[in-house]
XYZ file of C-alpha atoms in Angstrom:
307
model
C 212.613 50.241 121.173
C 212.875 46.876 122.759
C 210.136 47.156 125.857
C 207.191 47.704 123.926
C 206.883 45.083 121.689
C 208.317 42.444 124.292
C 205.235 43.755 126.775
C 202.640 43.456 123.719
C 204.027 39.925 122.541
C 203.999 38.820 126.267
C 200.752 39.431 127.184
C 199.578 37.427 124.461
C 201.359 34.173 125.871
C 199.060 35.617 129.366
C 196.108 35.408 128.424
C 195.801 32.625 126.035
C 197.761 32.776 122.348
C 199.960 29.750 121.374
C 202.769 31.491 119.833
C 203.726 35.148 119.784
C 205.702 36.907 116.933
C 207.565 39.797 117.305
C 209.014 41.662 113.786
C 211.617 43.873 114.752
C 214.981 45.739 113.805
C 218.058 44.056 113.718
C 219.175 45.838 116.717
C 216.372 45.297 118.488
C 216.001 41.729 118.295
C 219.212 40.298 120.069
C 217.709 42.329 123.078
C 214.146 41.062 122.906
C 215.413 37.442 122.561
C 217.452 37.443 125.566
C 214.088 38.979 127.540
C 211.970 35.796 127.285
C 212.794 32.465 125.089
C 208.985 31.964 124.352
C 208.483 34.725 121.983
C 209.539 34.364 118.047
C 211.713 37.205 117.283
C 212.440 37.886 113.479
C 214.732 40.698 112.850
C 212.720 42.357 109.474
C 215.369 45.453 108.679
C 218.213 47.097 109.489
C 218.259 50.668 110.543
C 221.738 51.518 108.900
C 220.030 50.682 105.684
C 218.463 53.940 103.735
C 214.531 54.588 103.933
C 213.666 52.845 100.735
C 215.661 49.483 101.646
C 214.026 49.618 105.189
C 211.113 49.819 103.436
C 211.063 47.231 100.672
C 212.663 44.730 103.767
C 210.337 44.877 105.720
C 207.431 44.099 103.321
C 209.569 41.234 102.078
C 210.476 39.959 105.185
C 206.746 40.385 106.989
C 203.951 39.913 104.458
C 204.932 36.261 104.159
C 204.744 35.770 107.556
C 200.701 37.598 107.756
C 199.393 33.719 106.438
C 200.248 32.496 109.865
C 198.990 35.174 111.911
C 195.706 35.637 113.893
C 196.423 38.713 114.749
C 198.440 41.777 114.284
C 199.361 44.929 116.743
C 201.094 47.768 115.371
C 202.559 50.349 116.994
C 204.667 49.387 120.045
C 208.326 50.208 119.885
C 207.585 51.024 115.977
C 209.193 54.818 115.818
C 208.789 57.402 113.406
C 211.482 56.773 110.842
C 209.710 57.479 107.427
C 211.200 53.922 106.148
C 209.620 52.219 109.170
C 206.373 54.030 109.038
C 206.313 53.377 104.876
C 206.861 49.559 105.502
C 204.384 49.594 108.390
C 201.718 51.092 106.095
C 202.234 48.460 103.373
C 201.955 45.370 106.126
C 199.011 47.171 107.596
C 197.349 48.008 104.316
C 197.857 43.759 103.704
C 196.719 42.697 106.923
C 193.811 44.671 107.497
C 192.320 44.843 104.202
C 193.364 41.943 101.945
C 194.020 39.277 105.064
C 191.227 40.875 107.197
C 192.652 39.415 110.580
C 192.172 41.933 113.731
C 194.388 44.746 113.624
C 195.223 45.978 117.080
C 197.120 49.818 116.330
C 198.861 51.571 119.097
C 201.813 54.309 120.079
C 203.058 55.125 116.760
C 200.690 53.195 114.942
C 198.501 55.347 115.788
C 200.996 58.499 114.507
C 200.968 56.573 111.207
C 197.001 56.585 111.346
C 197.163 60.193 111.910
C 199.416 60.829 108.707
C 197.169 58.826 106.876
C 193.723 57.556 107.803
C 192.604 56.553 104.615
C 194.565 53.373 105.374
C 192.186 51.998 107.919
C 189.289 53.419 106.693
C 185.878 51.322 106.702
C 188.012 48.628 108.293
C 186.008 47.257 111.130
C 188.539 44.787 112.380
C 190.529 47.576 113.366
C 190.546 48.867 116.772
C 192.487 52.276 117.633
C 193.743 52.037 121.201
C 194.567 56.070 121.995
C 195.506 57.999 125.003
C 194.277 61.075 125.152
C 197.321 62.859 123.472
C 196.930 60.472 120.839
C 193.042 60.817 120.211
C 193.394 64.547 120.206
C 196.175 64.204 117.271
C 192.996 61.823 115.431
C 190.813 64.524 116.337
C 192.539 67.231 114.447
C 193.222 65.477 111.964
C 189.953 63.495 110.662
C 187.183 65.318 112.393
C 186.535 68.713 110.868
C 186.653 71.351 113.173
C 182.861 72.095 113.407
C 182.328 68.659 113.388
C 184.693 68.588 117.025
C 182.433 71.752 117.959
C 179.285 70.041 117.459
C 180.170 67.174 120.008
C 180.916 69.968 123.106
C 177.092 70.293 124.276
C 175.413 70.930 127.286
C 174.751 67.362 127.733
C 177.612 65.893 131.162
C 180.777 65.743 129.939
C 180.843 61.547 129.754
C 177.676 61.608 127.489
C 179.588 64.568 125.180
C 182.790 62.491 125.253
C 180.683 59.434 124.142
C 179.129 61.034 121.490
C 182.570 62.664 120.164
C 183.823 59.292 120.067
C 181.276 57.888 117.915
C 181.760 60.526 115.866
C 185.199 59.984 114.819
C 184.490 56.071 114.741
C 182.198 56.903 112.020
C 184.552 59.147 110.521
C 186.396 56.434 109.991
C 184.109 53.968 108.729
C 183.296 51.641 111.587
C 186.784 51.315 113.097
C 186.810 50.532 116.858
C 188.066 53.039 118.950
C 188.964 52.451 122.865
C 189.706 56.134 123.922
C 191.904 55.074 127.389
C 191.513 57.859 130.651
C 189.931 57.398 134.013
C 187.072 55.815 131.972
C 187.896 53.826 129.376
C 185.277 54.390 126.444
C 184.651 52.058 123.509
C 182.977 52.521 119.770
C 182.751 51.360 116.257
C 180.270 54.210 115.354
C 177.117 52.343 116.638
C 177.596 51.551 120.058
C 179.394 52.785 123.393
C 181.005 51.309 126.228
C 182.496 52.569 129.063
C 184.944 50.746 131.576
C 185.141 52.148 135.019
C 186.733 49.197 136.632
C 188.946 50.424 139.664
C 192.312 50.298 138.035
C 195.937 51.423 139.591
C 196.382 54.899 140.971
C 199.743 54.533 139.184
C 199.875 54.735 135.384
C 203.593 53.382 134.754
C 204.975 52.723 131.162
C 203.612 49.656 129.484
C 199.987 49.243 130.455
C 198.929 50.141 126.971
C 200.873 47.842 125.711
C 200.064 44.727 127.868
C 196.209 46.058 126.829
C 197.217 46.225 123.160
C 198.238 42.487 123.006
C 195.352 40.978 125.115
C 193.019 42.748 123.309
C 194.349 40.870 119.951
C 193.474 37.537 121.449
C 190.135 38.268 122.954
C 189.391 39.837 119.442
C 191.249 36.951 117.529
C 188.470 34.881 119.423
C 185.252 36.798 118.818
C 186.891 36.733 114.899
C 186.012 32.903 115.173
C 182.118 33.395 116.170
C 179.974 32.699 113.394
C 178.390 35.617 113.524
C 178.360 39.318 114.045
C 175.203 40.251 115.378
C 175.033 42.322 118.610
C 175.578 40.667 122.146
C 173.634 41.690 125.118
C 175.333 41.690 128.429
C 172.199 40.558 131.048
C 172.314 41.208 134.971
C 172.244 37.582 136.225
C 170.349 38.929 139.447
C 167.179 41.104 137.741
C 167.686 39.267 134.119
C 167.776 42.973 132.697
C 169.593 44.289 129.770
C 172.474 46.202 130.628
C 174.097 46.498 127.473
C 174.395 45.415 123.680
C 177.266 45.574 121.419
C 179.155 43.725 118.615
C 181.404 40.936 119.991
C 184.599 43.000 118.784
C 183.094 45.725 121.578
C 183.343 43.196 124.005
C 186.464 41.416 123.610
C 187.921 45.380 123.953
C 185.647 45.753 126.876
C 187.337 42.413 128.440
C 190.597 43.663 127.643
C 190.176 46.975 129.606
C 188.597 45.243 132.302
C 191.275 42.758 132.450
C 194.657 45.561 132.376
C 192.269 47.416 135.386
C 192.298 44.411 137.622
C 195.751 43.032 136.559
C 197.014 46.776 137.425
C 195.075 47.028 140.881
C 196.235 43.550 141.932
C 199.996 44.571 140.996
C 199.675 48.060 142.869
C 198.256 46.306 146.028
C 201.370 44.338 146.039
C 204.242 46.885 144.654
C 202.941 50.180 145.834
C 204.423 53.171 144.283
C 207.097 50.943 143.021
C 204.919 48.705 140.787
C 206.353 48.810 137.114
C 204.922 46.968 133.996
C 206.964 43.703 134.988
C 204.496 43.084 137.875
C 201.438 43.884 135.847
C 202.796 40.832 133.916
C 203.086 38.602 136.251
C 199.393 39.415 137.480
C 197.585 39.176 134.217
C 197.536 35.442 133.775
C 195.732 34.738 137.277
C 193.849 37.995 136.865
C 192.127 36.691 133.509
C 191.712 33.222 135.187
C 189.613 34.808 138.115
C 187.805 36.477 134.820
C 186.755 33.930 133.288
C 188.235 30.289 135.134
C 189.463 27.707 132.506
C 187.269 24.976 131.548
C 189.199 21.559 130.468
C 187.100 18.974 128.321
C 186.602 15.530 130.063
C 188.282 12.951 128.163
C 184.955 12.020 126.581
C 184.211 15.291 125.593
C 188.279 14.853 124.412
C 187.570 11.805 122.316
C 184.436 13.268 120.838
C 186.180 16.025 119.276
C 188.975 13.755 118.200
C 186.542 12.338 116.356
C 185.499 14.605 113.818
């Protein structure tokens, strides 16, 4: 698949990433070059080749690569060959455990996850973006079924939901979760966060994966904070509390937020005929209105120079 990993790699460039990588089959690369000349396309196996070749290629070809990386989403445009999805585990494995850079794991990353969760497990800079066809596939196949059955209460169906979700973040040792539907909900096992930013009425092909790469840069960032401790988000107007989470919590939370508004601004424009194209071309000036740029002074220039 070529779409996918162009939309994931692009959104990147959107929101604030220097360089984007893209690690791709042979076939697949010619295609994704000729989409946009910004993005780094390496071609890491070719699918003519038998599983085990596939395999070994893309380890070889990839895990040098992970040194230079901030970052890493899995998933988009990935398939479900069993030579793909073996090579994918071995970079993941590498990335998430040994590097310990963010790991952003969508589409059929998140298939892989299901086969075998034991390969993300008590990996906190993970996050697990699922739709709900894709969290029900994690639900059957981490949380035991009374477990599941514990979670359906009496208690409104948002607070059960949160609750579930928190659940099967601790099931898996601390990875984040963002569980995407009409409200977006966010865990590691501790905390919860729901997103009920006014989004598009539309849900066209991509969104997850323009959310998948902006949520790789926004975590890449909170990666660089010197600490982990829990943030409180305070209401500017009564100086209350309204939330606390782990920084990884809210550069997800910024990310949903940001694919809402980017959508909504793309659907007032396109209508019914918006695609994932438009939602694009909206997330650079959406983020901006987010959070507006600030640009050093040229003292504040030299200063840092100076160090």
């Amino acid at each position: 698949y070529t779409g996918a990993p162009y939309y994931a790699a692009a959104s990147t460039l959107q929101v604030g990433a220097d360089l984007a990588f893209i690690f791709t089959a042979e076939e697949a690369s010619i295609p994704i070059k000729c989409y946009s000349p910004e993005l780094i396309v390496i071609p890491s196996y070719n699918n003519e080749d038998d599983d085990a070749t596939v395999t070994e290629s893309m380890a070889t070809t990839i895990e040098p690569w992970l040194d230079r990386l901030h970052a890493l989403v899995l998933g988009p445009g990935l398939g479900r060959r069993e030579g793909v999805l073996a090579g994918a585990a071995r970079i993941l494995e590498i990335a998430a455990r040994d590097k310990g850079m963010p790991v952003i794991i969508d589409a059929d990353g998140l298939y892989l996850v299901a086969q075998n969760h034991q390969i993300i497990s008590g990996c906190p800079n993970v996050i697990l973006t699922p739709n709900a066809g894709e969290y029900d596939r994690l639900l059957r196949r981490i949380l035991p079924s009374d477990e599941t059955q514990k979670c359906d209460t009496l208690a409104p169906q948002a607070v059960a939901d949160a609750k579930q979700l928190m659940h099967l973040s601790q099931a898996l040792g601390g990875v984040t979760i963002i569980k995407k539907g009409r409200i977006d909900l966010i865990s590691d096992g501790q905390s919860v966060l729901a997103v009920q930013d006014t989004g598009s009425p539309r849900r066209c092909g991509g969104i997850g994966d323009l959310l998948s790469g902006s949520t790789a840069v926004f975590t890449t960032w909170t990666s660089f904070l010197s600490t982990d401790d829990p943030i409180a988000a305070i209401d500017p107007d009564s100086n209350t509390t309204l939330a606390t989470a782990r920084p990884v919590l809210w550069a997800a939370y910024a990310a949903c937020v940001l694919a809402r508004r980017a959508s909504a601004s793309a659907f007032a424009i396109k209508r019914r005929a918006m695609t994932a194209p438009d939602i694009l071309d909206k997330l650079g000036e959406t983020f901006e209105d987010m959070c507006p740029t600030s640009i050093p002074d040229d003292d504040d220039v030299k200063h840092d120079n100076a160090r």
